[in-house]
Amino acid sequence: MFRRCVLLILLGIQLVMLAGCWDYRDVNRIDFPLAAAYDLHEVGLRALRDEANQEQLIDLAVILPNLAQNATLKFRIEKTTGVTVGNARGQKPYTSTGTYSPGATGIIIVGEDLAGTGLNNIFQALFRGALSPSIQNFAISEGRGDGILEAPVEDYLSMADYLKGILQKSERRGFIPATTLHNFEVWQGPGKNPIMPLIKQKNKKAEVTGTAIFKKDRMIGKANLTETRSLMLLRGIKATGNVAFTIKRNGIILDRGSVDASNKRKVKVERNGDDINFLIIVMLEGNLIEHQFGKLFTENENLQQMIESQIASDVKKDCYKFISKMQQEYRIDCIDISKYAVARWGKELEDKVDQEFIENVNIEVEVKMKLKNTGELT
Amino acid sequence: MKDKTSSTITSKQLIFVIIGSQIGAGIFALPRMVSGKAGEDAWISVVLGAIIPFLSVFLIERLGRRMPQMGFTQMALGLFGKNVGSVLIILFIAYVLLFESLVVRSFAEIANLYLLPKTPLAVVLLFITISIVYIGSKGVRVLARLNEILFYFGVLLLFILIIPVGQADYTNILPVGEAGLKGIARGALTTAYSFAGTEVLLVFYSLVNKQEEVLKAGLIAVCITTLLYLAMVITCLLVFGVNNLQRILWPGLMLLKVSQVPVLERLEFIFLVFWMGMGARPAVNMGFAASLSLSQLLKIDEKKYNTYALMFIALAIYILALLPHNLLSVFKLWDYAGYGFLIIGLGYPLLYHLAAFMRGGKMLV
Amino acid sequence: MKIRPRKTPPTADARDRSIKNIPDTKLPVALSEKMQLLKPYIEKNYDIITHSFYLEGNPRLEAVAVYINQVIDIEILNLHILKPLMLNCDREDLLTSGSHTLIETIYKTSITASRIAKIANLSSLVQTIFDGITILMFDGLDDVLAIDIHGGKSRNIDVPPAEQTMRGSREGFIERVDVNIALIRRRLRDPNLVVEKTLVGRRTRTEVAILYIDDIADPQIVQKVKDRINQMDIDGIVASGYVEQFIEDDPSSLFPQVYSSERPDKLVPYLLEGRVVIIVDNTPLALAVPALFVQFLQAPEDYYERTLFSSYIRLMRYVAWIVAVSLPASYIALLSYQPELLPYDLLISFSKARVAVPFPVVVEALIMEIIIQLVIEAGLRLPQQIGQTVGVVSGIILGQAAITAKLASPIVILIISVSVICTYALPASSLVLSTRIIRLPMMMLAASFGLFGLSFGAIIFLTHLVSLESMGVPYFSPLAPTRFSDLKDTFIRTFMWKMNKRPVSIPSHNPQRQGNTGEEND
């Protein structure tokens, strides 16, 4: 009897709930943004909004897919402006239908200007929402971010698809850092600084132009593509990309070609009193793609070794160049080595590792290149 | 069904009952709480913190061995007389009510945060309460079997934790010993609170069929719990680092958001769906123990009225769980529940031992 | 928490009295008086035939055979009983030496009539006639002979239509209990196989046979089965389902707690594992208890095919069961509560598919579910040829029409169809039924609380499964309580020569099954 009563009560509750409970959302009434771009609001336009007296406004642009079968466009771009990210999202009901589900966004583009003001405050909204994953991919755009989303694409469903292809797991395709929300958070620990890929709109497309260097959450500099490669190698982000080489002897080009290489790194740290010495060992391993001057490996026994040492010395040179730029221009540790010192000496260093630490340490680089495979030709 | 409340469970099932009473929603917050006190050395704290539950299991087992035929209430009444004994039992029940209301509330808060943001807490809690009553009404054997199968489910789920290890950075748990003895000890105390649940043995001891194996079972249970806690804390430390952990409400759940899995895309929801059984499990076990004590104290027919006693307990848990204003006050109350654990898990058996020693084997009732 | 009361069994006395108030009078000597006594009970029945005949002698001895038409084998009666009696028996012999000689005579002269008894009173005489036994009454002899020559037409042993296999025996049970017992006996020649028979049903008096292997089956379980069958107080049973409902432990559960099968080769291994088999007359389905949940996901082919393949198929069945129960519910929960959980591209294609559908996801899914359930039901009742047509028509045309009419999206049709296919991939028809029902509450819960509701439903069903018992044996073992030694024959099926012990989940007092070590003897 008791059980029947409980069953009846449950059934009753069920029937009431079935009508649609507190959390029911119709999937067709939700807007799932494919990609979002955050920018600082342009000064001249401030007067257009009620919040004009605010110091800083944020523009949010999202790409939303058009679901209706007879829609002429596959996607639409909606722009709103607010005091914060959440506020900008909150403006959406006034300008478009549907509820907004920020959790689905896979790609987030941040404008250069906004990145310069510090991103932690901006990203609070992304982190706090329990529905957002921490695997959204980030990129900084040179110029405004919404411009990139608006770029007309013909070969892809929308710019978001293109960006997804270019940003997700990008380190597997080339020396491009892939930064997710989780990475961005974790890379702000003591002695660490985040980096993000830098993209730019060009000819109806967006292309990767380098890396944005961050001091904690604030963007302080850019690195071009060559520097990005050195940065990736030094930072130890496992990537695969093409490295070219030219072997010259006495001004004569002996050979030229390229290899597809993957990297690994090892860091050793030593201390003499206040001097701290780092040794970064970059290990490259790859396959020869081409070498142009028709020399045969069977006839030139040391050719393979020459290529290896040439690449190693080229890479090493680039790395030193980048390290000196880092120590003099960025003045922050963007190659993620201070953490080894912190792990070794703990509290003693933890407090000062983020202030004028990297400028005063000695960094040595060692590059080892190994050609695993030279292809089908001899 | 036959004799429900007086039927017995095996010592193997006791392992799962103890584990089930220990691991609740707290495991998700544990990495933050411990690393807040012990920093990089949180994992040492977890290992050290396990000493208290070990001690608790040991003391309760010795107590049971001293008076193998007696249940928890009989013991209290026999050793301390009717008045003091009743007070002790009521205190135990009150502790269960407070403790389990917190367990249930935290679990409901998680469900509310991730699954049903707009549904009132009262409704979510109602469903959890219903499952507590339903499971408890089936009797101790079913309870033990359910704990058993849910444990295996839980172990399968915790394998999901391995996925984010790809994001780990080993420098996050170095250097060892940074927090100092004081920090580690404070962290260990925090962990010890998370081990609350071994006191369920007070009631379940007399229900085990092979009582000579209880000690072994209890120790195995605490070992497994320690291992699971350790795995959780170390993974969180490796992936997030101490500083980041302090900002995250439920690091254990955030862990599931950091890595992309093909096909499923998102792990945390799947985890939570299966967690339902596990989140309510401590409340089911402890609630059952409390209802059994209550019906024994009131001297009513256990077989017939245990379900009603359980309904009363569950109702009290439901109301108490609704009382805290927000999650923050829940976390604050956790500390008091922790003291409660020390009193019930360590103080009670010690007190009983003392009384038994003084009485020299003679019982009052 | 038994809802159905279990009373003490009615005494044999009470049962007999309840049939009809037949006086317990001793039968008179004269045939005409016997007929007079018997007449009120049989005269209204057209199908009871009284066949008078004479035995040799001077004057000839009058005798009557009473039997029910088509229930006995008339051939045997004529050729092997009546004919020899008429020709060889002498009045004098008979009257002087009494009925004993008569039985001797029939034994010796008739080949087939093997079971003969004497009846001395009226009430058992009437009952015997209605039990389908031929009665021979003689003038001047107070004993009446009852000869069991059951016969008449019955179905041939045939391929069991609902449980076909690729390998293994093609024989299925038929409606005759003795034939069915023989089918089992032929496969199991153990002298320890016990076949006990009782009669159940006040009026139908159906034969129920209880089979078990004496030195394997747990005596407590055997006793429990016997007790529960003896406690059945019902006026009639016509199928084994009646017995099933009376002996199961929890009648209000959704899960079957008694295993039923129409294949003797399925039941013989169960007997060997220590189970008790119940065969009911007039039903081609035999029952086996205690039943475990995992048993309903196992098929006899698992043991006929090779290990790897059958393990694979068995795992697939578990997947099928989980999908059948939870797929529509998950779809509803994900689409109406937690869409962010789906991969983005999948989400958009789901969303696009149902742009034109005006209903909430749950309504859409329920419409399709109900339609498909009705189609299945219609297909079962219709003649086979039409049934197939209905299946095809509903599958293709209805589905297409529902999409065009914007009643449902293609995705939901896919989801429901997959879950239906998974349901019918289960080998046991009783589990198919319960799976069809369980799907509904899961869908409701998912529709009202999303994944949280699904999880609530799962824990409730899990608790229920764990709490069920079949003849006092935990229903969900070997999963909970976990019996590791039985897991080798649960999700997978290990090598035959490795299964040296009988399953622990079924209590038995002879755990050793076989003695293979797996090593070759040189």
Short mmCIF file of N, CA and C in Angstrom, two decimals, chain A residues 2-3 6 10 13-14 17 21-25 103-104 124 127-135 137 168-169 180 182-183 185-190 192 267 336 339-340 342-348 350, chain B residues 1 40 112-120 123 126-127 130 133-134 137-138 167 169-172 174-176 178-179 239-241 243-244 247-248 254 257-261 265-266 268-269 307-308 311:
data_model
loop_
_atom_site.label_atom_id
_atom_site.label_comp_id
_atom_site.label_asym_id
_atom_site.label_seq_id
_atom_site.Cartn_x
_atom_site.Cartn_y
_atom_site.Cartn_z
N PHE A 2 1.86 1.18 0.91
CA PHE A 2 2.79 2.31 1.02
C PHE A 2 3.49 2.57 -0.31
N ARG A 3 3.89 1.45 -0.93
CA ARG A 3 4.61 1.59 -2.18
C ARG A 3 3.72 2.17 -3.26
N VAL A 6 3.47 5.88 -2.78
CA VAL A 6 4.65 6.58 -3.25
C VAL A 6 4.64 6.65 -4.77
N LEU A 10 4.60 9.97 -6.98
CA LEU A 10 5.64 10.21 -7.98
C LEU A 10 5.03 10.47 -9.35
N ILE A 13 3.58 13.91 -9.47
CA ILE A 13 4.62 14.93 -9.63
C ILE A 13 5.11 14.92 -11.07
N GLN A 14 5.32 13.69 -11.57
CA GLN A 14 5.79 13.54 -12.93
C GLN A 14 4.89 14.26 -13.93
N MET A 17 5.23 17.86 -13.82
CA MET A 17 6.51 18.31 -14.36
C MET A 17 6.56 18.22 -15.88
N CYS A 21 9.29 21.97 -17.29
CA CYS A 21 9.74 22.41 -15.98
C CYS A 21 10.54 23.67 -16.12
N TRP A 22 11.12 23.99 -15.00
CA TRP A 22 11.86 25.23 -14.89
C TRP A 22 12.94 25.34 -15.96
N ASP A 23 13.57 24.23 -16.24
CA ASP A 23 14.75 24.33 -17.09
C ASP A 23 14.52 23.94 -18.54
N TYR A 24 13.28 23.69 -18.88
CA TYR A 24 13.04 23.26 -20.26
C TYR A 24 13.39 24.38 -21.24
N ARG A 25 14.16 24.02 -22.24
CA ARG A 25 14.47 24.98 -23.30
C ARG A 25 14.24 24.28 -24.62
N GLY A 103 27.82 28.60 -24.06
CA GLY A 103 28.64 27.42 -23.83
C GLY A 103 29.05 26.69 -25.09
N ALA A 104 28.31 26.90 -26.17
CA ALA A 104 28.59 26.12 -27.37
C ALA A 104 29.74 26.70 -28.19
N GLN A 124 36.12 36.29 -17.12
CA GLN A 124 35.33 35.83 -15.97
C GLN A 124 34.03 35.18 -16.42
N PHE A 127 34.41 31.78 -17.76
CA PHE A 127 34.80 30.77 -16.79
C PHE A 127 33.70 30.45 -15.81
N ARG A 128 32.99 31.50 -15.43
CA ARG A 128 32.02 31.34 -14.35
C ARG A 128 30.82 30.50 -14.79
N GLY A 129 30.47 30.61 -16.07
CA GLY A 129 29.32 29.86 -16.53
C GLY A 129 29.63 28.37 -16.53
N ALA A 130 28.84 27.62 -15.77
CA ALA A 130 29.16 26.21 -15.64
C ALA A 130 28.96 25.46 -16.94
N LEU A 131 28.22 26.07 -17.86
CA LEU A 131 27.94 25.35 -19.10
C LEU A 131 29.05 25.50 -20.14
N SER A 132 29.98 26.45 -19.89
CA SER A 132 31.04 26.63 -20.88
C SER A 132 32.15 25.64 -20.64
N PRO A 133 32.65 25.04 -21.69
CA PRO A 133 33.80 24.17 -21.50
C PRO A 133 35.07 25.01 -21.44
N SER A 134 36.15 24.43 -20.97
CA SER A 134 37.40 25.17 -20.96
C SER A 134 38.23 24.88 -22.19
N ILE A 135 37.60 24.34 -23.22
CA ILE A 135 38.39 23.96 -24.39
C ILE A 135 38.14 24.87 -25.57
N ASN A 137 38.89 27.61 -28.18
CA ASN A 137 40.16 28.07 -28.72
C ASN A 137 40.19 29.58 -28.85
N GLN A 168 42.11 25.00 -34.20
CA GLN A 168 42.06 23.83 -33.32
C GLN A 168 43.19 22.86 -33.63
N LYS A 169 43.89 22.46 -32.60
CA LYS A 169 45.02 21.54 -32.72
C LYS A 169 46.01 22.04 -33.77
N THR A 180 43.77 27.25 -25.38
CA THR A 180 42.38 27.15 -24.95
C THR A 180 42.21 27.98 -23.68
N HIS A 182 41.48 26.95 -20.84
CA HIS A 182 42.20 26.29 -19.74
C HIS A 182 43.67 26.66 -19.76
N ASN A 183 44.28 26.60 -20.96
CA ASN A 183 45.69 26.96 -21.07
C ASN A 183 45.90 28.38 -20.58
N GLU A 185 44.31 30.12 -18.46
CA GLU A 185 44.24 30.22 -17.01
C GLU A 185 45.48 29.64 -16.34
N VAL A 186 45.84 28.43 -16.79
CA VAL A 186 46.93 27.74 -16.13
C VAL A 186 48.26 28.44 -16.37
N TRP A 187 48.36 29.07 -17.54
CA TRP A 187 49.62 29.74 -17.88
C TRP A 187 49.80 31.06 -17.15
N GLN A 188 48.94 31.33 -16.22
CA GLN A 188 49.14 32.55 -15.44
C GLN A 188 49.66 32.25 -14.05
N GLY A 189 50.09 31.01 -13.83
CA GLY A 189 50.66 30.66 -12.53
C GLY A 189 51.98 31.36 -12.32
N PRO A 190 52.59 31.18 -11.14
CA PRO A 190 53.86 31.84 -10.87
C PRO A 190 54.94 31.42 -11.86
N LYS A 192 54.84 31.85 -15.04
CA LYS A 192 54.33 31.46 -16.35
C LYS A 192 53.61 32.63 -16.98
N VAL A 267 64.65 20.95 -19.90
CA VAL A 267 65.23 22.13 -19.26
C VAL A 267 66.03 21.68 -18.05
N ASP A 336 58.39 29.75 -20.59
CA ASP A 336 57.94 28.78 -19.60
C ASP A 336 59.07 28.00 -18.96
N LYS A 339 59.28 28.11 -14.20
CA LYS A 339 58.59 27.17 -13.32
C LYS A 339 59.54 26.10 -12.81
N TYR A 340 60.59 25.81 -13.59
CA TYR A 340 61.53 24.79 -13.11
C TYR A 340 62.32 25.32 -11.93
N VAL A 342 61.16 27.59 -9.88
CA VAL A 342 60.21 27.64 -8.76
C VAL A 342 60.03 26.25 -8.16
N ALA A 343 59.96 25.26 -9.05
CA ALA A 343 59.78 23.91 -8.55
C ALA A 343 60.98 23.46 -7.73
N ARG A 344 62.13 24.03 -8.05
CA ARG A 344 63.34 23.61 -7.35
C ARG A 344 63.51 24.38 -6.04
N TRP A 345 63.29 25.67 -6.10
CA TRP A 345 63.60 26.47 -4.92
C TRP A 345 62.38 27.05 -4.21
N GLY A 346 61.21 26.74 -4.76
CA GLY A 346 59.97 27.01 -4.04
C GLY A 346 59.69 28.45 -3.67
N LYS A 347 59.24 28.64 -2.45
CA LYS A 347 58.76 29.92 -1.93
C LYS A 347 59.77 31.05 -2.15
N GLU A 348 61.04 30.69 -1.96
CA GLU A 348 62.09 31.69 -2.05
C GLU A 348 62.03 32.45 -3.36
N GLU A 350 59.29 32.13 -5.59
CA GLU A 350 57.93 32.27 -6.11
C GLU A 350 57.46 33.71 -6.17
N MET B 1 9.26 -10.03 1.79
CA MET B 1 10.66 -10.30 2.06
C MET B 1 10.86 -10.68 3.51
N GLU B 40 51.52 22.77 -2.38
CA GLU B 40 51.99 21.71 -3.26
C GLU B 40 52.02 20.36 -2.55
N ASN B 112 22.31 21.52 -9.38
CA ASN B 112 21.71 22.79 -9.75
C ASN B 112 22.62 23.62 -10.64
N LEU B 113 23.90 23.56 -10.33
CA LEU B 113 24.86 24.37 -11.09
C LEU B 113 25.03 23.86 -12.51
N TYR B 114 25.15 22.54 -12.64
CA TYR B 114 25.51 22.00 -13.94
C TYR B 114 24.32 21.51 -14.75
N LEU B 115 23.29 21.03 -14.08
CA LEU B 115 22.24 20.37 -14.84
C LEU B 115 20.93 21.16 -14.87
N LEU B 116 20.52 21.68 -13.73
CA LEU B 116 19.20 22.30 -13.67
C LEU B 116 19.30 23.69 -13.05
N PRO B 117 19.88 24.66 -13.76
CA PRO B 117 20.13 25.95 -13.14
C PRO B 117 18.88 26.68 -12.64
N LYS B 118 17.74 26.45 -13.26
CA LYS B 118 16.58 27.23 -12.87
C LYS B 118 15.63 26.48 -11.94
N THR B 119 15.79 25.17 -11.84
CA THR B 119 14.90 24.40 -10.98
C THR B 119 15.18 24.74 -9.52
N PRO B 120 14.12 24.94 -8.73
CA PRO B 120 14.34 25.27 -7.32
C PRO B 120 15.09 24.15 -6.61
N VAL B 123 13.13 21.20 -5.16
CA VAL B 123 12.69 20.09 -6.03
C VAL B 123 13.81 19.09 -6.22
N LEU B 126 14.16 17.18 -3.20
CA LEU B 126 13.06 16.25 -3.01
C LEU B 126 13.37 14.93 -3.70
N PHE B 127 13.89 15.04 -4.93
CA PHE B 127 14.18 13.80 -5.66
C PHE B 127 15.29 13.00 -4.98
N ILE B 130 13.71 11.33 -2.01
CA ILE B 130 12.91 10.18 -2.40
C ILE B 130 13.81 8.97 -2.63
N VAL B 133 14.88 7.44 0.69
CA VAL B 133 13.84 6.65 1.35
C VAL B 133 13.63 5.34 0.60
N TYR B 134 13.58 5.45 -0.71
CA TYR B 134 13.32 4.24 -1.50
C TYR B 134 14.40 3.19 -1.28
N SER B 137 14.38 1.82 2.29
CA SER B 137 13.23 0.99 2.65
C SER B 137 13.43 -0.45 2.21
N LYS B 138 14.41 -0.69 1.36
CA LYS B 138 14.61 -2.05 0.86
C LYS B 138 15.40 -2.91 1.83
N GLN B 167 47.24 16.99 -19.80
CA GLN B 167 47.47 18.42 -19.56
C GLN B 167 48.34 18.66 -18.33
N ASP B 169 51.26 19.07 -15.53
CA ASP B 169 52.58 19.69 -15.48
C ASP B 169 53.19 19.30 -14.15
N TYR B 170 54.26 18.49 -14.24
CA TYR B 170 54.75 17.92 -12.98
C TYR B 170 55.36 18.96 -12.05
N THR B 171 55.74 20.11 -12.60
CA THR B 171 56.34 21.11 -11.72
C THR B 171 55.32 21.65 -10.72
N ASN B 172 54.05 21.36 -10.96
CA ASN B 172 53.02 21.89 -10.06
C ASN B 172 53.04 21.28 -8.67
N LEU B 174 55.90 20.31 -7.20
CA LEU B 174 57.24 20.49 -6.65
C LEU B 174 57.34 21.90 -6.09
N PRO B 175 58.18 22.22 -5.17
CA PRO B 175 59.03 21.29 -4.42
C PRO B 175 58.26 20.62 -3.28
N VAL B 176 58.74 19.45 -2.91
CA VAL B 176 58.09 18.70 -1.83
C VAL B 176 58.49 19.31 -0.49
N GLU B 178 57.36 22.04 0.94
CA GLU B 178 57.35 23.51 1.00
C GLU B 178 56.42 24.01 2.10
N ALA B 179 55.27 23.33 2.26
CA ALA B 179 54.25 23.85 3.16
C ALA B 179 54.66 23.75 4.63
N VAL B 239 47.13 19.31 -12.97
CA VAL B 239 46.50 19.98 -14.10
C VAL B 239 46.34 21.48 -13.83
N PHE B 240 45.96 21.85 -12.61
CA PHE B 240 45.64 23.26 -12.37
C PHE B 240 46.75 24.04 -11.67
N GLY B 241 47.49 23.39 -10.80
CA GLY B 241 48.45 24.13 -9.99
C GLY B 241 47.74 24.73 -8.79
N ASN B 243 47.74 27.68 -7.30
CA ASN B 243 47.12 29.01 -7.37
C ASN B 243 45.76 28.97 -8.05
N ASN B 244 45.70 28.24 -9.16
CA ASN B 244 44.45 28.18 -9.90
C ASN B 244 43.38 27.43 -9.14
N ARG B 247 40.78 29.19 -7.09
CA ARG B 247 39.71 29.97 -7.73
C ARG B 247 38.55 29.09 -8.17
N ILE B 248 38.75 27.78 -8.11
CA ILE B 248 37.74 26.90 -8.70
C ILE B 248 36.88 26.28 -7.62
N MET B 254 35.75 20.59 -12.71
CA MET B 254 36.40 21.43 -13.71
C MET B 254 37.41 20.59 -14.50
N LYS B 257 36.40 19.42 -17.73
CA LYS B 257 36.11 20.38 -18.80
C LYS B 257 37.35 20.74 -19.61
N VAL B 258 38.52 20.32 -19.13
CA VAL B 258 39.72 20.86 -19.75
C VAL B 258 40.21 20.07 -20.94
N SER B 259 39.70 18.88 -21.13
CA SER B 259 40.22 18.17 -22.29
C SER B 259 39.09 17.79 -23.22
N GLN B 260 39.40 17.82 -24.48
CA GLN B 260 38.39 17.53 -25.47
C GLN B 260 38.38 16.05 -25.77
N VAL B 261 37.20 15.46 -25.74
CA VAL B 261 37.09 14.03 -26.05
C VAL B 261 36.35 13.92 -27.36
N GLU B 265 32.43 14.97 -26.64
CA GLU B 265 32.68 16.38 -26.51
C GLU B 265 32.81 16.82 -25.05
N ARG B 266 31.78 16.56 -24.25
CA ARG B 266 31.82 17.09 -22.89
C ARG B 266 31.64 15.95 -21.90
N GLU B 268 31.70 16.37 -18.25
CA GLU B 268 31.24 16.60 -16.89
C GLU B 268 29.78 16.22 -16.68
N PHE B 269 28.98 16.37 -17.74
CA PHE B 269 27.56 16.06 -17.57
C PHE B 269 27.36 14.55 -17.43
N THR B 307 11.04 1.77 7.90
CA THR B 307 10.81 2.65 6.76
C THR B 307 10.25 3.99 7.21
N TYR B 308 9.37 3.92 8.22
CA TYR B 308 8.79 5.18 8.69
C TYR B 308 9.83 6.02 9.43
N MET B 311 11.80 7.59 6.87
CA MET B 311 11.09 8.72 6.25
C MET B 311 11.22 9.96 7.13
#
